[in-house]
Coordinates of C-alpha atoms and ligand atoms in Angstrom, one line a residue:
M275 CA 45.9 2.1 -28.8
A276 CA 43.2 3.4 -31.2
V277 CA 41.2 0.4 -29.9
L278 CA 41.9 1.6 -26.3
W279 CA 40.5 5.0 -27.2
I280 CA 37.4 3.7 -28.6
V281 CA 36.8 2.0 -25.6
V282 CA 37.3 4.9 -23.7
V283 CA 35.0 7.1 -25.9
A284 CA 32.5 4.4 -25.6
I285 CA 32.7 4.3 -21.9
L286 CA 32.1 8.1 -21.8
I287 CA 29.3 8.0 -24.1
I288 CA 27.4 5.3 -21.8
H289 CA 28.4 7.3 -18.8
T290 CA 27.3 10.7 -20.2
A291 CA 24.1 9.4 -22.1
P292 CA 21.0 11.4 -20.5
V293 CA 19.0 9.4 -18.3
A294 CA 15.3 10.1 -19.4
T295 CA 13.8 12.1 -16.3
K296 CA 10.0 13.0 -15.8
E297 CA 9.8 16.3 -13.7
Y298 CA 6.4 17.3 -11.9
Y299 CA 5.6 20.2 -10.0
W300 CA 3.0 19.7 -7.5
E301 CA 1.2 21.6 -5.2
V302 CA -1.1 20.2 -2.5
E303 CA -3.9 22.1 -0.6
Y304 CA -7.5 21.6 0.6
M305 CA -10.3 22.1 -1.7
F306 CA -14.0 21.3 -1.4
G307 CA -14.8 18.5 -3.5
M308 CA -17.7 15.9 -4.0
P309 CA -16.2 12.6 -4.5
D310 CA -19.3 10.6 -3.6
C311 CA -21.8 13.4 -4.6
I312 CA -21.7 14.9 -1.1
E313 CA -19.4 18.2 -0.8
G314 CA -16.3 18.0 1.7
P315 CA -12.9 18.8 1.9
I316 CA -10.2 16.8 -0.2
L317 CA -6.6 17.1 -0.5
A318 CA -5.9 17.8 -4.2
I319 CA -2.7 17.9 -6.0
N320 CA -2.5 21.0 -8.5
G321 CA -6.4 21.2 -7.8
T322 CA -7.2 17.6 -8.9
F323 CA -8.3 14.6 -7.0
P324 CA -7.1 11.9 -7.2
G325 CA -3.8 13.4 -8.0
P326 CA -2.2 13.3 -11.3
T327 CA -0.9 9.8 -12.8
I328 CA 2.7 9.3 -13.0
H329 CA 3.3 7.5 -16.1
A330 CA 7.0 6.5 -16.7
V331 CA 9.0 3.7 -18.2
A332 CA 11.4 1.2 -16.0
G333 CA 14.8 3.0 -15.9
E334 CA 13.6 6.5 -16.0
T335 CA 14.2 9.1 -13.1
I336 CA 11.3 10.9 -11.5
V337 CA 11.6 14.2 -9.9
I338 CA 8.9 15.9 -8.0
H339 CA 9.0 19.4 -6.5
L340 CA 6.3 18.8 -4.1
T341 CA 5.0 22.4 -2.3
N342 CA 3.2 22.2 0.7
K343 CA 0.3 24.8 0.5
L344 CA -1.8 23.5 3.4
T345 CA -1.6 26.5 5.9
T346 CA -1.6 24.0 9.1
E347 CA -0.3 20.7 8.2
G348 CA 3.1 19.5 7.3
L349 CA 3.3 17.2 4.2
V350 CA 4.9 14.1 2.7
I351 CA 4.3 11.5 0.0
H352 CA 5.2 8.3 -0.2
W353 CA 5.9 6.2 -3.5
H354 CA 4.1 3.0 -2.8
G355 CA 5.8 0.0 -4.4
I356 CA 9.0 1.9 -5.5
R357 CA 11.9 0.2 -3.5
Q358 CA 14.1 3.3 -3.6
L359 CA 17.2 1.5 -4.2
G360 CA 20.1 4.0 -3.2
T361 CA 17.7 6.8 -2.5
P362 CA 16.3 6.0 1.1
W363 CA 15.8 9.7 1.8
A364 CA 12.8 9.9 -1.0
D365 CA 10.6 7.1 0.5
G366 CA 8.2 9.8 1.8
A367 CA 7.7 8.3 5.2
A368 CA 7.2 11.2 7.7
G369 CA 9.4 10.5 10.7
V370 CA 11.1 7.5 9.0
T371 CA 12.8 8.9 6.2
Q372 CA 12.4 12.6 6.1
C373 CA 10.8 15.5 8.3
P374 CA 7.2 16.6 7.3
I375 CA 7.3 19.5 4.5
S376 CA 6.4 22.6 6.6
P377 CA 3.7 24.8 5.1
G378 CA 4.7 26.9 2.2
E379 CA 8.0 25.0 1.6
T380 CA 8.8 22.6 -1.3
F381 CA 10.7 19.5 -1.2
T382 CA 12.1 17.8 -4.2
Y383 CA 11.7 13.9 -4.5
K384 CA 14.4 12.3 -7.1
F385 CA 14.5 8.4 -7.5
T386 CA 14.7 6.0 -10.3
V387 CA 11.9 3.4 -11.3
D388 CA 13.9 0.3 -12.0
K389 CA 11.1 -2.1 -13.1
P390 CA 7.7 -2.1 -14.8
G391 CA 4.5 -2.4 -12.7
T392 CA 1.4 -0.8 -11.2
H393 CA 1.9 1.1 -8.2
F394 CA 0.3 4.2 -6.5
Y395 CA 1.5 7.1 -4.2
H396 CA 0.1 8.4 -1.2
G397 CA 0.4 11.0 1.8
H398 CA 2.2 9.3 4.6
F399 CA 1.9 11.9 7.3
G400 CA -1.1 11.6 10.1
M401 CA -4.2 10.1 8.1
Q402 CA -3.5 12.5 5.2
R403 CA -4.0 9.2 2.8
S404 CA -7.6 9.1 4.0
A405 CA -8.2 12.6 3.3
G406 CA -7.8 11.9 -0.5
L407 CA -4.0 12.6 -1.1
Y408 CA -3.0 9.5 -3.5
G409 CA -2.6 9.1 -7.1
S410 CA -1.7 6.3 -9.6
M411 CA 1.8 5.5 -10.8
I412 CA 2.1 3.3 -13.9
I413 CA 5.4 2.1 -15.0
D414 CA 6.0 0.5 -18.3
V415 CA 8.7 -1.6 -19.5
A416 CA 12.1 0.1 -20.6
E417 CA 12.1 1.7 -24.0
G418 CA 13.0 -0.9 -26.5
Q419 CA 12.0 -4.0 -24.5
K420 CA 8.8 -6.2 -25.0
E421 CA 6.1 -6.3 -22.4
R422 CA 5.4 -10.1 -22.0
L423 CA 1.9 -9.6 -21.3
R424 CA -0.3 -9.1 -24.5
Y425 CA -3.4 -6.8 -24.5
D426 CA -5.0 -4.3 -26.8
G427 CA -5.6 -1.6 -24.5
E428 CA -5.5 -0.8 -20.5
F429 CA -7.5 0.7 -17.8
N430 CA -6.3 1.9 -14.4
L431 CA -8.7 1.7 -11.7
L432 CA -7.4 3.2 -8.2
L433 CA -9.6 2.0 -5.7
S434 CA -10.2 3.8 -2.1
D435 CA -13.0 4.3 0.6
W436 CA -14.5 7.6 1.7
W437 CA -15.8 9.0 5.0
H438 CA -17.8 12.2 5.5
E439 CA -15.9 12.9 8.7
S440 CA -12.8 15.0 8.4
I441 CA -9.7 13.5 9.0
L442 CA -8.9 15.8 11.9
S443 CA -12.0 14.8 13.7
Q444 CA -11.2 11.2 13.0
E445 CA -7.6 11.3 14.2
I446 CA -9.0 13.2 17.5
G447 CA -11.5 10.3 17.9
L448 CA -8.9 7.5 17.5
S449 CA -6.7 9.4 19.9
S450 CA -9.4 9.9 22.5
R451 CA -10.4 8.1 25.9
P452 CA -12.4 6.2 25.2
M453 CA -11.5 5.8 21.7
R454 CA -14.1 6.7 19.3
W455 CA -14.0 4.5 16.2
I456 CA -14.4 5.8 12.5
G457 CA -16.8 3.3 11.7
E458 CA -17.2 2.0 8.2
A459 CA -16.8 4.3 5.1
Q460 CA -19.7 6.0 3.6
S461 CA -18.6 5.2 0.0
I462 CA -16.3 3.2 -2.2
L463 CA -14.4 5.0 -4.9
I464 CA -13.2 4.1 -8.1
N465 CA -10.9 6.4 -9.4
G466 CA -12.2 9.0 -6.8
R467 CA -15.8 8.7 -7.9
G468 CA -18.5 6.9 -5.8
Q469 CA -22.1 7.7 -5.1
F470 CA -23.4 8.0 -1.7
N471 CA -26.9 6.8 -0.6
C472 CA -27.9 5.9 -4.0
S473 CA -27.2 3.3 -6.5
L474 CA -26.9 2.8 -10.2
A475 CA -28.5 -0.3 -10.1
A476 CA -31.5 0.6 -8.2
Q477 CA -33.7 -0.5 -10.6
V478 CA -32.3 -4.2 -11.0
S479 CA -31.2 -4.6 -7.4
N480 CA -33.2 -5.4 -4.3
I481 CA -30.7 -3.0 -2.4
S482 CA -33.1 -0.5 -0.9
L483 CA -31.3 2.7 -2.2
P484 CA -32.8 5.2 -4.5
M485 CA -31.7 5.6 -8.2
C486 CA -28.6 8.0 -8.4
T487 CA -29.4 11.6 -9.8
F488 CA -26.0 12.8 -10.6
K489 CA -25.5 14.3 -14.1
E490 CA -22.9 13.1 -16.6
N491 CA -20.4 15.8 -15.9
D492 CA -20.5 15.6 -11.9
Q493 CA -17.4 14.9 -10.3
C494 CA -19.0 11.8 -8.9
A495 CA -20.3 10.2 -12.1
P496 CA -18.5 7.0 -12.7
Q497 CA -15.8 6.6 -15.4
K498 CA -17.1 4.1 -17.8
L499 CA -14.7 1.6 -19.3
N500 CA -15.2 1.7 -23.2
V501 CA -14.3 -1.6 -24.7
E502 CA -14.6 -2.9 -28.3
P503 CA -15.7 -6.5 -28.7
N504 CA -13.1 -9.5 -28.9
K505 CA -10.1 -7.6 -27.4
T506 CA -8.2 -8.1 -24.3
Y507 CA -7.7 -5.1 -21.8
R508 CA -5.4 -4.8 -19.0
I509 CA -7.0 -3.7 -15.8
R510 CA -4.6 -2.3 -13.5
L511 CA -6.0 -2.1 -9.8
A512 CA -4.4 -0.7 -6.8
S513 CA -6.1 -0.2 -3.3
T514 CA -5.4 2.7 -1.2
T515 CA -8.3 2.3 1.1
A516 CA -8.0 3.5 4.6
L517 CA -9.8 0.6 6.0
A518 CA -11.9 -1.5 3.8
S519 CA -11.0 -5.1 2.0
L520 CA -12.4 -5.1 -1.4
N521 CA -13.4 -7.6 -4.0
L522 CA -14.0 -6.7 -7.6
A523 CA -15.9 -8.5 -10.4
V524 CA -17.1 -7.6 -13.6
Q525 CA -20.5 -9.1 -14.9
G526 CA -20.3 -12.1 -17.1
H527 CA -16.5 -11.8 -17.5
K528 CA -13.5 -13.7 -16.5
L529 CA -10.6 -12.3 -14.8
V530 CA -6.8 -13.5 -15.4
V531 CA -4.8 -12.3 -12.7
V532 CA -1.2 -11.6 -14.2
E533 CA 0.5 -8.9 -11.8
A534 CA 0.7 -8.4 -8.1
D535 CA 2.5 -5.6 -6.4
G536 CA 4.8 -4.8 -9.7
N537 CA 5.8 -8.2 -10.2
Y538 CA 4.7 -10.7 -12.7
I539 CA 2.7 -13.8 -11.3
T540 CA 1.8 -17.2 -12.8
P541 CA -1.5 -16.2 -14.3
F542 CA -4.8 -17.9 -13.2
T543 CA -8.4 -17.4 -14.0
T544 CA -11.0 -16.0 -11.5
D545 CA -14.5 -14.7 -11.4
D546 CA -13.7 -12.2 -8.8
I547 CA -10.5 -10.6 -7.2
D548 CA -9.9 -9.8 -3.6
I549 CA -7.7 -6.5 -3.0
Y550 CA -6.4 -5.5 0.4
S551 CA -5.2 -2.0 1.2
G552 CA -1.8 -1.6 -0.2
E553 CA -2.0 -4.1 -2.9
S554 CA -1.9 -3.7 -6.7
Y555 CA -2.7 -6.1 -9.5
S556 CA -3.3 -6.5 -13.2
V557 CA -6.0 -8.4 -14.6
L558 CA -6.5 -9.4 -18.2
L559 CA -10.2 -9.2 -19.4
T560 CA -11.3 -10.4 -22.8
T561 CA -14.4 -8.7 -24.1
D562 CA -16.2 -11.9 -25.4
Q563 CA -19.7 -11.2 -24.3
D564 CA -22.9 -10.1 -26.3
P565 CA -21.6 -6.7 -27.4
S566 CA -25.1 -5.1 -27.6
Q567 CA -25.0 -5.3 -23.8
N568 CA -23.3 -3.4 -21.1
Y569 CA -21.8 -5.1 -18.0
W570 CA -21.6 -4.1 -14.2
I571 CA -18.2 -3.5 -12.6
S572 CA -18.8 -4.0 -9.0
V573 CA -16.4 -3.2 -6.0
G574 CA -17.5 -4.5 -2.5
V575 CA -16.3 -4.5 1.0
R576 CA -15.0 -7.9 2.4
G577 CA -13.4 -9.0 5.9
R578 CA -15.7 -6.5 7.7
K579 CA -19.3 -6.2 8.3
P580 CA -20.5 -4.7 5.2
K581 CA -22.1 -1.3 5.7
T582 CA -21.0 0.3 2.8
P583 CA -22.6 -0.3 -0.5
P584 CA -20.6 -1.4 -3.4
A585 CA -19.2 1.2 -5.9
L586 CA -20.5 0.6 -9.3
T587 CA -19.2 1.3 -12.9
I588 CA -20.0 0.2 -16.4
L589 CA -18.2 -1.9 -19.0
N590 CA -19.4 -0.4 -21.9
Y591 CA -19.2 -2.2 -25.4
V592 CA -18.8 0.6 -27.8
I593 CA -21.7 -0.9 -29.8
A594 CA -24.3 -0.5 -27.1
P595 CA -25.1 2.9 -25.8
A596 CA -23.1 4.2 -23.0
S597 CA -26.3 5.1 -21.1
K598 CA -27.9 1.7 -21.1
L599 CA -27.7 0.2 -17.9
P600 CA -27.3 -3.9 -17.9
S601 CA -30.8 -5.3 -17.2
S602 CA -29.5 -7.5 -14.4
P603 CA -28.4 -7.0 -10.8
P604 CA -24.5 -6.3 -10.5
P605 CA -22.2 -9.3 -9.3
V606 CA -22.8 -10.1 -5.5
T607 CA -19.8 -9.5 -3.3
P608 CA -18.7 -12.8 -1.7
L609 CA -19.8 -13.1 1.9
W610 CA -17.7 -10.7 4.3
N611 CA -16.8 -13.2 6.6
D612 CA -15.8 -16.3 4.2
F613 CA -12.2 -16.0 5.3
N614 CA -11.6 -19.6 4.0
R615 CA -12.6 -18.2 0.6
S616 CA -10.1 -15.0 0.8
K617 CA -7.4 -17.4 1.8
I618 CA -8.0 -19.7 -1.1
F619 CA -7.8 -16.7 -3.4
S620 CA -4.4 -15.5 -1.7
K621 CA -2.9 -18.9 -1.8
K622 CA -3.6 -19.1 -5.6
I623 CA -0.6 -16.4 -6.2
Y624 CA 2.7 -17.9 -7.3
A625 CA 5.5 -16.1 -8.8
A626 CA 6.0 -16.2 -12.9
M627 CA 8.7 -18.2 -14.2
G628 CA 12.0 -16.2 -14.1
T629 CA 11.2 -14.9 -10.7
P630 CA 14.5 -14.9 -8.3
S631 CA 13.8 -17.5 -5.7
P632 CA 14.2 -17.0 -2.0
P633 CA 17.5 -17.9 -0.1
L634 CA 16.8 -21.5 1.4
K635 CA 17.7 -20.2 4.9
F636 CA 17.2 -17.3 7.0
R637 CA 19.8 -15.5 9.4
K638 CA 17.4 -13.4 11.3
R639 CA 13.9 -14.1 12.4
L640 CA 11.3 -11.7 13.9
I641 CA 8.0 -13.4 15.2
L642 CA 5.5 -10.4 15.7
L643 CA 2.4 -10.9 17.6
N644 CA -0.4 -8.3 16.5
T645 CA -2.5 -7.4 19.5
Q646 CA -5.3 -4.6 20.2
N647 CA -4.5 -3.3 23.9
K648 CA -5.0 -0.4 26.3
L649 CA -2.5 2.2 27.2
D650 CA -4.1 4.3 30.3
G651 CA -7.7 3.7 28.8
F652 CA -6.5 4.7 25.2
T653 CA -6.9 1.8 22.7
K654 CA -3.8 0.9 21.0
W655 CA -2.5 -1.9 18.5
S656 CA 0.8 -3.3 19.4
I657 CA 3.6 -5.6 18.0
N658 CA 5.0 -7.9 20.8
N659 CA 3.4 -5.7 23.2
V660 CA 4.8 -2.4 21.9
S661 CA 2.7 0.2 20.2
L662 CA 5.0 2.4 17.8
T663 CA 5.2 6.1 18.3
V664 CA 7.2 7.8 15.7
P665 CA 9.8 10.1 17.2
G666 CA 10.3 13.9 15.9
T667 CA 13.7 13.2 14.4
P668 CA 13.5 11.0 11.3
Y669 CA 15.3 7.7 12.0
L670 CA 17.2 7.8 8.7
G671 CA 19.1 10.9 9.9
S672 CA 19.2 9.3 13.3
V673 CA 21.0 6.3 12.2
K674 CA 23.3 8.0 9.6
Y675 CA 24.6 10.6 12.2
K676 CA 24.2 8.3 15.1
L677 CA 22.3 10.4 17.5
K678 CA 22.2 8.7 20.6
N679 CA 18.9 10.6 22.0
A680 CA 16.8 10.4 18.8
F681 CA 15.2 7.4 19.8
N682 CA 15.7 4.3 21.9
W683 CA 18.5 2.1 20.3
K684 CA 17.4 -0.9 22.1
S685 CA 15.8 -3.5 19.9
P686 CA 12.2 -4.2 20.7
P687 CA 11.4 -7.9 21.6
R688 CA 11.9 -10.2 18.7
N689 CA 9.3 -12.7 19.9
Y690 CA 6.5 -13.1 22.2
P691 CA 6.0 -15.1 25.3
M692 CA 5.4 -18.8 24.3
D693 CA 2.1 -19.4 26.6
Y694 CA 0.1 -16.4 24.9
D695 CA -3.3 -17.5 24.0
I696 CA -4.0 -16.1 20.7
M697 CA -7.7 -17.4 20.8
N698 CA -8.9 -15.0 23.4
P699 CA -8.6 -11.4 24.4
P700 CA -5.5 -10.3 25.9
P701 CA -5.5 -11.2 29.7
F702 CA -3.4 -8.3 30.7
P703 CA -4.5 -5.7 27.8
N704 CA -2.0 -3.1 29.0
T705 CA 0.7 -2.5 26.6
T706 CA 3.7 -0.2 26.3
Q707 CA 4.7 2.5 23.9
G708 CA 8.2 2.5 22.2
N709 CA 10.2 4.0 19.3
G710 CA 12.7 1.4 19.1
I711 CA 13.7 -0.2 15.7
F712 CA 15.3 -3.4 14.3
I713 CA 18.7 -3.1 13.0
F714 CA 20.1 -5.7 10.5
P715 CA 23.4 -6.0 9.1
F716 CA 23.7 -5.7 5.7
N717 CA 22.8 -8.6 3.0
V718 CA 21.4 -10.9 5.4
T719 CA 18.1 -13.1 4.8
V720 CA 15.4 -11.9 7.4
D721 CA 12.1 -13.7 8.0
V722 CA 9.4 -12.2 9.5
I723 CA 6.3 -14.2 10.8
I724 CA 3.3 -12.0 11.7
Q725 CA 1.0 -13.6 14.2
N726 CA -2.6 -12.5 14.5
A727 CA -4.6 -12.8 17.5
N728 CA -8.0 -12.0 19.2
A729 CA -8.5 -8.3 19.5
L730 CA -9.9 -6.8 23.0
D731 CA -13.5 -7.9 22.3
A732 CA -14.2 -11.7 22.5
N733 CA -14.4 -13.4 19.2
A734 CA -12.8 -10.7 17.2
S735 CA -10.0 -11.0 15.0
E736 CA -9.3 -8.9 11.6
I737 CA -7.5 -9.1 8.6
H738 CA -4.4 -6.5 8.6
P739 CA -2.6 -6.1 5.4
W740 CA 1.1 -5.7 6.2
H741 CA 3.3 -3.6 3.9
L742 CA 7.1 -3.2 3.8
H743 CA 8.7 -0.2 2.3
G744 CA 12.1 -0.4 0.5
H745 CA 11.8 -4.2 -0.6
D746 CA 9.9 -6.8 -2.3
F747 CA 9.5 -9.8 -0.1
W748 CA 8.6 -13.5 -0.8
V749 CA 5.2 -14.8 0.6
L750 CA 6.6 -18.0 2.0
G751 CA 2.9 -19.1 3.4
Y752 CA 0.1 -18.6 5.6
G753 CA -1.1 -20.7 8.5
E754 CA -3.8 -21.2 11.2
G755 CA -3.4 -20.4 14.8
K756 CA -0.1 -20.2 16.1
F757 CA 3.0 -20.4 14.2
R758 CA 5.0 -23.6 15.4
S759 CA 8.6 -22.7 15.5
G760 CA 10.6 -26.0 13.8
I761 CA 7.4 -27.3 12.3
D762 CA 5.6 -24.7 10.2
E763 CA 8.7 -23.9 8.2
K764 CA 8.2 -27.1 6.6
S765 CA 5.1 -25.9 4.7
Y766 CA 6.9 -22.9 3.2
N767 CA 6.9 -22.4 -0.5
L768 CA 10.7 -21.9 -1.4
R769 CA 10.1 -23.0 -5.0
N770 CA 7.9 -20.0 -6.4
P771 CA 6.5 -17.9 -3.8
P772 CA 5.3 -14.4 -5.1
L773 CA 7.4 -11.3 -4.5
R774 CA 5.2 -8.6 -3.0
N775 CA 5.3 -5.6 -1.0
T776 CA 1.8 -6.1 0.8
V777 CA 0.6 -9.5 2.2
A778 CA -2.6 -10.2 4.1
L779 CA -2.5 -11.5 7.6
F780 CA -5.8 -13.5 8.3
P781 CA -7.7 -13.7 11.5
Y782 CA -6.3 -16.1 14.1
G783 CA -3.5 -17.3 11.6
W784 CA 0.0 -16.4 10.5
T785 CA 1.8 -15.1 7.5
A786 CA 5.6 -15.8 6.8
L787 CA 7.5 -13.5 4.6
R788 CA 11.5 -13.3 3.7
F789 CA 13.5 -10.6 2.2
V790 CA 17.2 -9.7 1.9
T791 CA 18.5 -6.8 3.6
D792 CA 20.2 -5.4 0.4
N793 CA 18.8 -1.8 0.3
P794 CA 20.9 0.4 2.8
G795 CA 18.3 2.7 4.6
V796 CA 15.3 2.8 7.3
W797 CA 12.2 1.0 6.1
F798 CA 8.8 1.2 7.6
F799 CA 6.9 -2.2 8.1
H800 CA 3.3 -1.6 9.1
C801 CA -0.3 -2.5 8.7
H802 CA -1.8 -0.7 5.8
I803 CA -5.2 0.1 7.6
E804 CA -4.7 3.8 8.1
P805 CA -6.5 4.1 11.3
H806 CA -4.5 0.9 12.7
L807 CA -1.0 2.8 11.8
H808 CA -2.4 5.7 13.6
M809 CA -2.9 3.6 16.7
G810 CA 0.6 2.2 16.7
M811 CA 0.6 -0.9 14.5
G812 CA 4.0 -0.5 12.9
L813 CA 7.6 -1.3 13.1
V814 CA 10.7 0.0 11.5
F815 CA 13.7 -2.0 9.9
A816 CA 17.1 -0.5 9.5
E817 CA 19.7 -2.0 7.4
G818 CA 23.3 -1.6 5.9
L819 CA 23.7 1.5 8.1
K820 CA 27.2 2.1 7.1
R821 CA 26.5 2.2 3.5
I822 CA 23.7 4.9 3.8
G823 CA 24.6 7.4 1.3
Y824 CA 23.8 10.9 0.6
I825 CA 20.8 12.3 2.3
P826 CA 19.8 16.1 1.2
D827 CA 20.0 18.2 4.3
E828 CA 16.5 19.5 3.5
A829 CA 15.1 16.0 4.3
L830 CA 16.5 16.5 7.9
G831 CA 15.6 19.9 9.1
C832 CA 13.6 19.2 12.2
G833 CA 14.3 17.3 15.5
L834 CA 17.7 16.6 16.5
T835 CA 19.2 16.3 13.0
K836 CA 18.3 19.8 12.6
H837 CA 20.5 20.8 15.5
F838 CA 23.4 18.3 14.5
L839 CA 23.3 19.8 10.8
M840 CA 23.4 23.5 12.2
N841 CA 26.4 22.6 14.2
R842 CA 28.2 20.6 11.5
N843 CA 27.7 23.5 8.9
R844 CA 29.0 26.1 11.3
H845 CA 32.1 24.5 11.9
Ligands
C2O281 CU1 1.3 2.7 1.4 CU2 3.8 3.0 4.6 O1 2.4 2.7 3.0
CU282 CU1 -4.4 -3.5 10.8

């Protein structure tokens, strides 16, 4: 009997032990800032840009009270890389998991960060991410557990690209007939800092830019990384670019890649690292070079014709004066269109030992053709000839409350016509718009093959980094040309494919990924290039509908769910 009581008391203690919580009060508003030394409007959180870094340990609960201080725009924030196990309503995707927060209102996000990793957060309504609504989110190993990576210190570099044209004007341009493209970024930012039309390396490079004249304390002055000799540092990298694919190199130093999208990978050594929008990495760097010198850290654009100069900062050995610039030019970003090099890099990424392997077979499969199309003279991106328009009622509420008229319940096409020629512009470029979603049963294995093709112009096919909310997926493989059903599956890596939440789709090729529908909810799957998503390049997956649990009414106060809740609460 006594033993039983001890057991009961022990269970009670375990159950009532307080879960560590990190609580934040954030207000979002527009401010003037000069991220690249040129003044313009930016979206700031509590007056800072980028937003505050969330620092937590695995297992903690994060609570964010987010107040919309914008006067004319809605607002949401998505926690990129956090799977939201059991809290699909906190995913922060406008129209998918919640209504945009109205001006003046506060919405509270609450979710658990279940595992360590390098992540970030960003706006997910309209193109607010492009306006600077982002920040870092670093999750360390749980209290009392040991980090498997060894390092003496760490840095965190959040990478982004920056335009001088306002997002309002960008959005109008993209939605105009004919479409007005936003062009390439004016600057690349490292932790929200860049230098427009000048170069720190002007003296030593042959780029025709003048020397920068900012002062040490200016908002655009780069943050230097101060290091001691003969130590190992973890550099956390994440890219929240609107458009640019990036490449980072540290002069004279090797990088050992150890983490990708919050998952440990088999370490490999590289001189430089490709990073696509939506991806995050950790690299280890050992300070084994001449400590009387400083070294360039360079972040340049790849995958598109480079019209944006690289962002630069300095790796400063504390023995050398911080103001001492390296005497040789910064590392040169690898050729923008050497896609082979990009593929070789992506294929070097394997899961670390101990990572769960994928199920060997799929139950459901989607083959998704990515095309650029026309709709009444407007330019769109489509998946299997449907360009996504997110409805006014958030899907999560519509599926939970079975609202028949909230969206088109008929599934979009799961494949595309066999004879489609991916190497040429679409012969019939007209597309359709739609808001249908893919609904999967609970706990089945789903394969998604994303298939690239030629865009509207001849000889044009670009990189699309695809990102899935609510899951990590296994990257089973990449291939050239059209995916051949029944043949290409043989090339899959089923042994140690990396778990990720974002993966690149290369020009004229395909990428295969696999996940298990074990997280009841509704999850966005889209190209992480902001203007592409704006032009319809996305899909929505729903899974385990009967198991979707609690959703706070505050998340659903718009569209048909608003009426539904009003009627329900009246009775
Ligand atoms: Cu970081 Cu839906 O995106
Ligand atoms: Cu894209």
